Coordinates of C-alpha atoms in Angstrom, one line a residue:
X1 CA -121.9 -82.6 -45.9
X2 CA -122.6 -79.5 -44.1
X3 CA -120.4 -78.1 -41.4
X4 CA -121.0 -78.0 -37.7
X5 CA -122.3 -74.4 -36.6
X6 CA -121.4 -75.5 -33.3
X7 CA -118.1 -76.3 -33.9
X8 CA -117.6 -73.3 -36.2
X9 CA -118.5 -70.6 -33.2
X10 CA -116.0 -72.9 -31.0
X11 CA -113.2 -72.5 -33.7
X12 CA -113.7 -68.9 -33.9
X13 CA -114.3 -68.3 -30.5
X14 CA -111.1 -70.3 -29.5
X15 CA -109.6 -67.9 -32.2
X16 CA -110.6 -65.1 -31.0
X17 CA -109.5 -65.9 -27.9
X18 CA -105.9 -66.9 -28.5
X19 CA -105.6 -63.3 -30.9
X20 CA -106.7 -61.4 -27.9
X21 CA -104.2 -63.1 -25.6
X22 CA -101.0 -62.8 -27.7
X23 CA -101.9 -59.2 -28.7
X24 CA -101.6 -58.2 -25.2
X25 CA -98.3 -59.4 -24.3
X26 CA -96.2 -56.7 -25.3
X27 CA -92.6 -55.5 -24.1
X28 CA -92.3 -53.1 -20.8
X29 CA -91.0 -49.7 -21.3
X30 CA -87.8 -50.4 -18.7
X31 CA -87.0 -54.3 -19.7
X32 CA -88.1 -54.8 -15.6
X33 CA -85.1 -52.9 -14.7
X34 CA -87.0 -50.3 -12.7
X35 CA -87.2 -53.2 -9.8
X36 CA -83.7 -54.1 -10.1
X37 CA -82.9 -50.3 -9.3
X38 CA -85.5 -49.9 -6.5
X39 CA -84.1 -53.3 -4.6
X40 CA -80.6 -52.0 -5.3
X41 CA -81.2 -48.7 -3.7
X42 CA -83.0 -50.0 -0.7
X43 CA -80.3 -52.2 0.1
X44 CA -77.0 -51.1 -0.7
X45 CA -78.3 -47.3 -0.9
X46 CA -76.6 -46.8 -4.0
X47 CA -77.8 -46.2 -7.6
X48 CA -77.4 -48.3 -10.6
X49 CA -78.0 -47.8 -14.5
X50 CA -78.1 -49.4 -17.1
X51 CA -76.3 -48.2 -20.3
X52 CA -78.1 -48.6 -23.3
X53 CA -77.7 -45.3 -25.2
X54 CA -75.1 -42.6 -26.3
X55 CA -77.5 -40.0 -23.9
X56 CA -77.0 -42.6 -21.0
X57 CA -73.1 -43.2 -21.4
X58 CA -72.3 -39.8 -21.5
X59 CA -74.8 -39.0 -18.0
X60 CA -72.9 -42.1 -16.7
X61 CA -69.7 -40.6 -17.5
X62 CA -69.8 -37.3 -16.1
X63 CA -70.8 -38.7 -12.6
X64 CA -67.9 -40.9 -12.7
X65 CA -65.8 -38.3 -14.0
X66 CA -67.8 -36.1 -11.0
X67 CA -66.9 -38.2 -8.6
X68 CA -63.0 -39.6 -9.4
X69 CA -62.0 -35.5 -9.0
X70 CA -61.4 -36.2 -5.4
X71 CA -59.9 -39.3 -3.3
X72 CA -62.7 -41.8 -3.1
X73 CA -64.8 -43.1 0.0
X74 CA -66.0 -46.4 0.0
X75 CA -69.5 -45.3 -0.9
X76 CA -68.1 -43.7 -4.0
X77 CA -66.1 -46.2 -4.9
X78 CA -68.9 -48.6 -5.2
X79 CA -71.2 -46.2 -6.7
X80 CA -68.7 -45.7 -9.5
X81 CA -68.8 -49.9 -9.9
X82 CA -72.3 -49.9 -10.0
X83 CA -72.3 -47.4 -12.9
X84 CA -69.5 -48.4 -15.0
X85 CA -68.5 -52.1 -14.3
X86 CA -68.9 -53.3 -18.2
X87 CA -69.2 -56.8 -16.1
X88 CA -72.4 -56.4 -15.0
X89 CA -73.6 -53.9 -17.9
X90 CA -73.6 -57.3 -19.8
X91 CA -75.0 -59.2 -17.5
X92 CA -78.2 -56.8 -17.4
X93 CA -78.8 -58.3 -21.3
X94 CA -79.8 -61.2 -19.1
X95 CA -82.7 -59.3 -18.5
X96 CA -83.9 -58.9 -22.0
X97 CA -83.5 -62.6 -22.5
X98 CA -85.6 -63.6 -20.0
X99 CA -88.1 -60.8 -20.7
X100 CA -88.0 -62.1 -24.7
X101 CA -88.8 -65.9 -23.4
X102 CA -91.8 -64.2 -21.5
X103 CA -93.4 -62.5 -24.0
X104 CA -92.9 -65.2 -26.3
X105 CA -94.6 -67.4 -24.3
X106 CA -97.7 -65.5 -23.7
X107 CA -97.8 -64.9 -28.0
X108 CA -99.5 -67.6 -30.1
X109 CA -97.1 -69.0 -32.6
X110 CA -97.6 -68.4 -36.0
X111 CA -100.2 -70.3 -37.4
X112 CA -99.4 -72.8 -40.9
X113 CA -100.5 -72.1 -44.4
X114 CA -100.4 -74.7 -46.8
X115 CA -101.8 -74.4 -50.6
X116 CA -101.9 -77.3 -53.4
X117 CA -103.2 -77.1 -56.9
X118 CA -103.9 -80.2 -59.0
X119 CA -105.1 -81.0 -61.7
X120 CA -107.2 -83.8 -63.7
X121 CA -108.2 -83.4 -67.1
X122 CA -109.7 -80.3 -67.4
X123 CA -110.6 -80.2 -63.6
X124 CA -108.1 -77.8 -61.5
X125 CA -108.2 -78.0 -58.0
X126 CA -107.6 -75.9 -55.0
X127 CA -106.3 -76.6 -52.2
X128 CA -106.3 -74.3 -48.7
X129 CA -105.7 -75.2 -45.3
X130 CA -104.5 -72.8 -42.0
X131 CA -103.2 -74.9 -39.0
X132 CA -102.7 -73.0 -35.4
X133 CA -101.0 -75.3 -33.1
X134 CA -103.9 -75.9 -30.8
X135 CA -101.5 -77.6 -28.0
X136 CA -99.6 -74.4 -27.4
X137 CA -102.8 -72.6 -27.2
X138 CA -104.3 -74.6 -24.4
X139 CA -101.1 -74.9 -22.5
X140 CA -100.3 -71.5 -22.7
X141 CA -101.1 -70.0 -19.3
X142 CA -99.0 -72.7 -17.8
X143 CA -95.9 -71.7 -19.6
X144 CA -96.5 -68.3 -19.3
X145 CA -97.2 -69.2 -15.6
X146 CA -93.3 -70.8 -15.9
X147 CA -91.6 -68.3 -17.6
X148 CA -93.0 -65.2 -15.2
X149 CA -91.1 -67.1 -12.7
X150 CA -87.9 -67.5 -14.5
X151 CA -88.3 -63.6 -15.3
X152 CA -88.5 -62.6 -11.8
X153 CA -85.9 -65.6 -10.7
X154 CA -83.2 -63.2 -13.5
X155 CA -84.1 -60.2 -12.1
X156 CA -83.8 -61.2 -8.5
X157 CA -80.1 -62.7 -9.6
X158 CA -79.5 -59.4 -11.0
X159 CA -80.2 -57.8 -7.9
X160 CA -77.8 -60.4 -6.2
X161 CA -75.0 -59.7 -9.0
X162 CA -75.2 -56.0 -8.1
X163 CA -74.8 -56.6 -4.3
X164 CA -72.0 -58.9 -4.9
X165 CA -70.2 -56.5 -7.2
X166 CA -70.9 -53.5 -4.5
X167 CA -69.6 -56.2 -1.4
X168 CA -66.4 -57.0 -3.4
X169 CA -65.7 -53.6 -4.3
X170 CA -65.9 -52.6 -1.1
X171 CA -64.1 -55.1 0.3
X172 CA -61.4 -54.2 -2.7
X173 CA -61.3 -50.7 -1.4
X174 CA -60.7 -51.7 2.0
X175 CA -57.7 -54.2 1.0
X176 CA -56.1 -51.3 -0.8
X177 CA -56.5 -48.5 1.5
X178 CA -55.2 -50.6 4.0
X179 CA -52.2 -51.6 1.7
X180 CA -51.0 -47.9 1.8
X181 CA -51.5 -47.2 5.0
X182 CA -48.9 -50.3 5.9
X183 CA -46.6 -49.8 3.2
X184 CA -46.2 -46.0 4.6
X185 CA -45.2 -47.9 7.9
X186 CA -42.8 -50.2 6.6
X187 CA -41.0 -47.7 5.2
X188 CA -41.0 -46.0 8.8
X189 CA -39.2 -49.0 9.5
X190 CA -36.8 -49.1 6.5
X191 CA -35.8 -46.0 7.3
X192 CA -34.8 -46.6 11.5
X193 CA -32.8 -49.8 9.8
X194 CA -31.3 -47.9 7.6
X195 CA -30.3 -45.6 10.1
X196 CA -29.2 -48.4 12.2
X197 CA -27.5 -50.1 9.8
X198 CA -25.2 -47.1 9.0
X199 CA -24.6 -46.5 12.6
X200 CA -23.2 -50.0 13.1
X201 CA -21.2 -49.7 10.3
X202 CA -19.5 -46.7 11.1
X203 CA -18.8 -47.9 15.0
X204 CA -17.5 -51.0 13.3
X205 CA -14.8 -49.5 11.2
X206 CA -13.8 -47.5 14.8
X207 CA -13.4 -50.4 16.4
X208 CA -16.2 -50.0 18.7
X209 CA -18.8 -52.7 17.4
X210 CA -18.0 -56.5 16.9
X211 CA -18.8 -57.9 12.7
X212 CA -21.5 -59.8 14.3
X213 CA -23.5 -57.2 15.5
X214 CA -22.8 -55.5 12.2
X215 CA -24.1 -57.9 10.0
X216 CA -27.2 -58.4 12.0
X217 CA -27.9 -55.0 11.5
X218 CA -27.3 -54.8 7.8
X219 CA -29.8 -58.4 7.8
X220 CA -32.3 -56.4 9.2
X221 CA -32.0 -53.6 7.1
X222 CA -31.9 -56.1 3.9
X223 CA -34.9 -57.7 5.6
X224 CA -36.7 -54.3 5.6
X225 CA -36.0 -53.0 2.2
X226 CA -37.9 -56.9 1.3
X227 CA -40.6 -55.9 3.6
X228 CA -41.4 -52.2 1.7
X229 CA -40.7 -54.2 -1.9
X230 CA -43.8 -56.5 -0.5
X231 CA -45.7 -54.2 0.7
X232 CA -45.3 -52.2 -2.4
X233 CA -46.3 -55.4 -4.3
X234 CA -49.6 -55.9 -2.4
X235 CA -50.5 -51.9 -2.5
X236 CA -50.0 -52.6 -6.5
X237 CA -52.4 -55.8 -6.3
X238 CA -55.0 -54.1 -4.2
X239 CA -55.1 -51.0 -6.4
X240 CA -55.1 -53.1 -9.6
X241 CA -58.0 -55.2 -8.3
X242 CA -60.1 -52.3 -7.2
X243 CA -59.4 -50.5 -10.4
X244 CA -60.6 -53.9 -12.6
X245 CA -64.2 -53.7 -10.3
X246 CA -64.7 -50.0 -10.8
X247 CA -64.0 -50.4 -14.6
X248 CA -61.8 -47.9 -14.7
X249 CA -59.9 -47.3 -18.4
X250 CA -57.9 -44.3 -16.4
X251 CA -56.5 -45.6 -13.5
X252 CA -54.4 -43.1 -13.1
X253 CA -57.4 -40.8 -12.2
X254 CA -57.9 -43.0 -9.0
X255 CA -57.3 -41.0 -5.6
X256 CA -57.6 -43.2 -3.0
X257 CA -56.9 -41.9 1.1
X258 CA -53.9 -42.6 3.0
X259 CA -56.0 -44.1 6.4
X260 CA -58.8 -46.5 6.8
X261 CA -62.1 -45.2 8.6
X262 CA -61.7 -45.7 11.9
X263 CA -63.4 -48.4 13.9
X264 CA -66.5 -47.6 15.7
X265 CA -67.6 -46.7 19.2
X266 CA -69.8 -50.3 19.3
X267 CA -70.7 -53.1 17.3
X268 CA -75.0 -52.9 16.5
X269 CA -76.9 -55.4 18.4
X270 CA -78.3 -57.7 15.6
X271 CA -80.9 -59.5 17.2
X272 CA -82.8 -62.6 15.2
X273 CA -80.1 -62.2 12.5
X274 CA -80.7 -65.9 11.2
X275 CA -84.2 -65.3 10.9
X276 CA -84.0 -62.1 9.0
X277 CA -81.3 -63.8 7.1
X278 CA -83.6 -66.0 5.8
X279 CA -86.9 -63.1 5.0
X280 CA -84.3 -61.3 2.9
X281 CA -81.9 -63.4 1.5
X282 CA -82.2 -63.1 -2.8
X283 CA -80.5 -66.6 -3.2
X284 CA -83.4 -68.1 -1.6
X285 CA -85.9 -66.4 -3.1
X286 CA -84.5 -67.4 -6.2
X287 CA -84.5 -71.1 -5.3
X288 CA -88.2 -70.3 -4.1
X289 CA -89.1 -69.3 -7.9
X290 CA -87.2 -72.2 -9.4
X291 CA -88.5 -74.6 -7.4
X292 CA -92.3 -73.4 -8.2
X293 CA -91.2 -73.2 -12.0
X294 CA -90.2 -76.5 -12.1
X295 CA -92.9 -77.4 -9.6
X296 CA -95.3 -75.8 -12.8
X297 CA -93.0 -77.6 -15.7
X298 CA -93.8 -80.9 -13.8
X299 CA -97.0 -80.5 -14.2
X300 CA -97.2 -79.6 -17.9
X301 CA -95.5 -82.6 -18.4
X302 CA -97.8 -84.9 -17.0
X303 CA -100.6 -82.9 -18.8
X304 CA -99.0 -83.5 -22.1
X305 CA -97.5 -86.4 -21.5
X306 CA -99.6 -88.7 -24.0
X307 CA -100.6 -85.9 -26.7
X308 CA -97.9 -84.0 -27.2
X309 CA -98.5 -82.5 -30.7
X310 CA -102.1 -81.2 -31.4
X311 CA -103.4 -78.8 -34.6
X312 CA -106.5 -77.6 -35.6
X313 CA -107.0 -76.5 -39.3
X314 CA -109.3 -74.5 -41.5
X315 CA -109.6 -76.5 -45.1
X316 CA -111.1 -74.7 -48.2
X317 CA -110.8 -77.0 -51.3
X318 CA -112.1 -74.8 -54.9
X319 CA -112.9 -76.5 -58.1
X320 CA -113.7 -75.1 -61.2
X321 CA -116.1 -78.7 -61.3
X322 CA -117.9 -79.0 -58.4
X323 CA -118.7 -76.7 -55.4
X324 CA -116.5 -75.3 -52.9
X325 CA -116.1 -77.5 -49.8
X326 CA -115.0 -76.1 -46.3
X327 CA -114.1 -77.5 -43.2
X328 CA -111.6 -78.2 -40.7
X329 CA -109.4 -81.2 -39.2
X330 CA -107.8 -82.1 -36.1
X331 CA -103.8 -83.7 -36.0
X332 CA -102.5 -84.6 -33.7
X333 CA -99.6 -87.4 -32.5
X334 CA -100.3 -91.1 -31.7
X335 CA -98.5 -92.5 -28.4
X336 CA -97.8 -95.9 -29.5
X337 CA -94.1 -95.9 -28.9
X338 CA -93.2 -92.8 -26.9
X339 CA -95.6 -92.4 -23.9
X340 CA -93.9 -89.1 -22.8
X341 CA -93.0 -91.4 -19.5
X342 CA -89.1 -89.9 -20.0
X343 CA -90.4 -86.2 -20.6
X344 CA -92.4 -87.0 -16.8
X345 CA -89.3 -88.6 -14.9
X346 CA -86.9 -86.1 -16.3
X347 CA -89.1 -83.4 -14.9
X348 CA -89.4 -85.4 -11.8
X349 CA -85.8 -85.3 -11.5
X350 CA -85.2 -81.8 -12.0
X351 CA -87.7 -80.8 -9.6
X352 CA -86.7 -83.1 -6.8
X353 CA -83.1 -82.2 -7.3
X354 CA -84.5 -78.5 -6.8
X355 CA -86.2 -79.1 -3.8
X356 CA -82.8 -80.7 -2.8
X357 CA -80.6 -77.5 -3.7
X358 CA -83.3 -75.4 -2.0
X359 CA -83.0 -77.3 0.8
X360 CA -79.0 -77.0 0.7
X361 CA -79.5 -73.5 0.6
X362 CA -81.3 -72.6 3.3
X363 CA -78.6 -74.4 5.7
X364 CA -75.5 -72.8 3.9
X365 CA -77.7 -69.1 4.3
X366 CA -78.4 -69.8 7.9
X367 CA -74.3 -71.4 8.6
X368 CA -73.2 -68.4 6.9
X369 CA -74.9 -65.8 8.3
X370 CA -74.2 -67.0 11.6
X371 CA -70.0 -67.2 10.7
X372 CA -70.4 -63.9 9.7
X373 CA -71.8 -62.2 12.4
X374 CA -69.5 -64.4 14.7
X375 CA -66.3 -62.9 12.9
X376 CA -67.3 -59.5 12.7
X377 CA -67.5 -59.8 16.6
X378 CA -63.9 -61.4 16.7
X379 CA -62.3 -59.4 14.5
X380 CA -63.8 -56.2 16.4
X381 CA -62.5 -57.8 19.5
X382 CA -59.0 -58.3 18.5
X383 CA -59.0 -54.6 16.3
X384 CA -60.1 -53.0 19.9
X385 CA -57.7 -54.8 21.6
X386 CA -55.0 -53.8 19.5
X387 CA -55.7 -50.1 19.1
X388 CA -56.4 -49.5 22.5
X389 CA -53.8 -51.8 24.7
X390 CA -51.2 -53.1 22.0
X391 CA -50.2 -49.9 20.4
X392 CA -50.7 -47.3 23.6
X393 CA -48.5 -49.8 25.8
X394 CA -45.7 -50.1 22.9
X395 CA -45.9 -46.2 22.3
X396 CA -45.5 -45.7 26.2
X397 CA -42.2 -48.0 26.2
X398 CA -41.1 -46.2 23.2
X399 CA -40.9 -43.0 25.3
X400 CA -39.5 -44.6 28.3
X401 CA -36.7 -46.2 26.3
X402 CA -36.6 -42.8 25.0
X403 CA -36.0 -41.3 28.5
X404 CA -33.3 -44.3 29.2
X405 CA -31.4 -43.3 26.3
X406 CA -30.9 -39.6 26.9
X407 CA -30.2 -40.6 30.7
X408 CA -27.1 -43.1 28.8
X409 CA -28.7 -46.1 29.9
X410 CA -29.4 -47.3 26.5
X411 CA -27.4 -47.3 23.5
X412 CA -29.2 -45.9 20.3
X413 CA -29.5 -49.4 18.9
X414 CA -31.9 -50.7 21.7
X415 CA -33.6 -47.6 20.9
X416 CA -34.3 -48.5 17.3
X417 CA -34.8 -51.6 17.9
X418 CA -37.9 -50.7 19.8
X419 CA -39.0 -48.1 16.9
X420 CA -39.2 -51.2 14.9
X421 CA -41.3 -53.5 17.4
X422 CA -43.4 -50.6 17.8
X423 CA -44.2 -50.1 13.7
X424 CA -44.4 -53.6 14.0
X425 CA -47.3 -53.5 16.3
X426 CA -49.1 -50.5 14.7
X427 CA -48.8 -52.3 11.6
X428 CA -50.6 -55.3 12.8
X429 CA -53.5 -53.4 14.4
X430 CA -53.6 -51.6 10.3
X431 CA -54.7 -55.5 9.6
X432 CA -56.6 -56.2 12.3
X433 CA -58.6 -52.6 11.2
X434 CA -58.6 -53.8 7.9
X435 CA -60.0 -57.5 8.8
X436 CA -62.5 -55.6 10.2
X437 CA -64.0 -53.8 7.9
X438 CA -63.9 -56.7 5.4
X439 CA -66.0 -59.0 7.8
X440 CA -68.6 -55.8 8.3
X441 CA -68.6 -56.2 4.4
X442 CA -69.4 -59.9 4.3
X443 CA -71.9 -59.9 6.9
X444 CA -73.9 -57.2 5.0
X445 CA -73.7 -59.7 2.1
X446 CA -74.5 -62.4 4.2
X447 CA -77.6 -60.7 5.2
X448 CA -78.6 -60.3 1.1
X449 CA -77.1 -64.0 -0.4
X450 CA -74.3 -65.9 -0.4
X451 CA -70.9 -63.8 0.3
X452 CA -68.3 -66.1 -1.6
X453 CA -64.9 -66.7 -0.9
X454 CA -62.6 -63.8 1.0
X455 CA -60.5 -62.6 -1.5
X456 CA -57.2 -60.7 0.7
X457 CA -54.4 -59.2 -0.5
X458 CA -52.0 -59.8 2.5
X459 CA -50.5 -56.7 3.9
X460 CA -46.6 -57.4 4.4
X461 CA -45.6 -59.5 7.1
X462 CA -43.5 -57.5 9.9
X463 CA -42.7 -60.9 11.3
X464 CA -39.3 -60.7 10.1
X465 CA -38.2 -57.0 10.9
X466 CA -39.5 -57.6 14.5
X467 CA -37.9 -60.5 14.7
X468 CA -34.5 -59.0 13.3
X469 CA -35.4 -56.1 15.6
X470 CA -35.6 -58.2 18.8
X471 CA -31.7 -59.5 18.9

């Protein structure tokens, strides 16, 4: 029986077709990473790179190296995590994954050769077939359709990885700058109780100071000497954290300044800041993406939910008896016990849980935003308040007790004592400065995804010196 010329030009032409399609999907020259640097640049004004040569380390290298030859700013210090974290170097092979998945899905699969010989009597017989999955061909744009958007959903996480790790490590910076800063005060303060201490003890053996007013002076020297081990503690935690984010195999070669920047002159209005929350926010975008892909993997479902397997085949069958015959079949998979009903609510499922998490989403971005704006506020407030009434009235007691005391109306010990209140006070406005900055930090994270949980290293608590200091 002859073949169909009709369905011959079909078979070819679907052929043809399907060869044209995969040969064009091909690998990009950057893996997609070129949009990953241009986000990252417009929003945290920073570079990033990605490592994935000897000629690339070695650049990478000598721009850290460049930049760890002098005590680091902020800026620098999360410019040197964006270059060297290993952290997120790894997590950039996410990219190539999902890039892989991609190109995969827009490249026909490999079509099926099978060849028999038999025999009977003197007859030997031929057997040739080539199968092409004819299912994946026609579904093809759809789950190419899907993984485009679980591409641009990786890189878009990437993006939000690289503003998280440039947040913390700014934040990280801030915790330990701040650490040094106190630490150099409490040891202001270990030193007037020190002083104190050997005062007492000297009037003491003269006969001119009680034991009780001796010992309290030694407990707030003891307490002092547990305030600087604390604070060296958290300066030790800070650094150590800061050095982990910036990747640092050296940390020796990390210079880091003795002050935090100060405050500025006013807070920027930040008009509509839930709405442009929500126009630039990466989490939701991503959510956006997933929800579309799944919204897309729904439908595929229900397209192939009752012919799930389908294969065309080119058969060529050679005798050395009778003439060759050609021709082709069709296979494909009966749905007398699985109706693909479970592949259809599973994909409902997913998809409405998405639009659920999307949902979610979009309250936490807005709630968040809003806290973070709120703080920032507060925590200016009280760092204001601090620097400019707090400290200025303790300094100006400070010099009246000073004037008492060299008029005799004071002895030396209410004059320490006050030294102490007043490190006490300039040590709280170094956290209040410091609380600050970290809420500046969150809210520009707020305004790019989800910030995450505040991660502090406490500066030492004063509490006890002062309230040694206030007998």
């Amino acid at each position: 029986m002859p073949a169909c010329p009709v369905s011959r030009r079909l078979l070819a032409l679907t052929l043809a077709s399907a060869s044209l399609l995969g040969g064009c999907a091909t690998f990009s020259p950057d893996g997609g990473f070129g949009a990953i640097q241009s986000e990252t640049a417009a929003r945290a004004g920073r570079d990033v790179v990605w490592s994935r040569d000897d000629a690339t380390r070695a650049q990478t290298r000598a721009r850290v190296e460049a930049l760890l030859a002098h005590p680091l700013s902020a800026d620098d210090a999360v410019q040197i995590a964006l270059l060297n974290n290993p952290g997120l170097q790894a997590r950039f092979n996410a990219l190539g994954l999902a890039e892989a998945d991609w190109v995969a899905a827009r490249r026909l699969p490999n079509p099926g050769v099978s060849i028999g010989r038999l025999t009977r009597g003197s007859e030997v017989e031929w057997d040739r077939s080539l199968h092409l999955n004819l299912a994946w061909l026609l579904t093809m744009p759809l789950r190419a359709g899907i993984e485009a958007r679980l591409f641009e959903q990786t890189r878009r996480a990437l993006v939000l990885d690289v503003l998280r790790l440039a947040a913390d490590t700014r934040k990280a910076w801030i915790a330990a700058v701040a650490a040094i800063q106190s630490e150099a005060y409490q040891r202001q303060a270990m030193d007037a109780a020190a002083a104190g201490a050997e005062l007492a003890a000297r009037m003491a053996r003269a006969g001119n100071w009680s034991k009780l007013k001796e010992a309290r002076e030694q407990a707030f020297h003891a307490d002092a000497a547990l305030a600087v081990a604390r604070a060296g503690q958290s300066r030790l935690q800070a650094r150590e954290r800061l050095v982990r984010l910036l990747g640092l195999e050296h940390p020796d070669t990390l210079q880091l300044p003795e002050r935090l920047p100060d405050l500025p002159a006013a807070l920027p209005s930040l008009p509509d800041v839930e709405q442009r929350a929500m126009d630039s926010r990466i989490d939701l975008q991503m959510v956006r993406l997933q929800a579309d892909a799944l919204a897309k993997n729904l439908g595929l479902a229900r397209r192939t939910r009752f012919i799930n397997v389908l294969e065309l085949g080119a058969i060529s069958n050679a005798s050395n008896e009778v003439p060759l015959q050609r021709g082709y079949e069709i296979s494909f998979e009966l749905p007398l016990f699985d109706w693909g009903q479970s592949r259809v609510v599973a994909a409902e499922s997913r998809y409405r849980q998405m639009l659920e998490r999307a949902r979610q989403t979009a309250v936490d971005a807005r709630s968040e935003v809003r806290e973070a704006c709120a703080i920032r506020q507060s925590q200016y407030a009280v760092a204001r308040q601090l620097r400019d009434e707090l400290v200025p009235l303790r300094q100006r007691i400070s010099e009246e007790n000073l004037y008492r005391y060299n008029g005799m109306l004071i002895s030396v010990f209410e004059l320490l004592a006050d030294a102490r209140e007043q490190i006490a006070a300039v040590n709280a406005a170094i956290a209040a400065q410091r609380d600050y900055w970290l809420a500046d930090a969150d809210l520009q994270m707020a305004l790019a995804g989800s910030p995450g949980p505040a991660v502090l290293t406490p500066l030492s608590p004063a509490s006890a010196a002062s309230a040694a200091g206030a007998h």
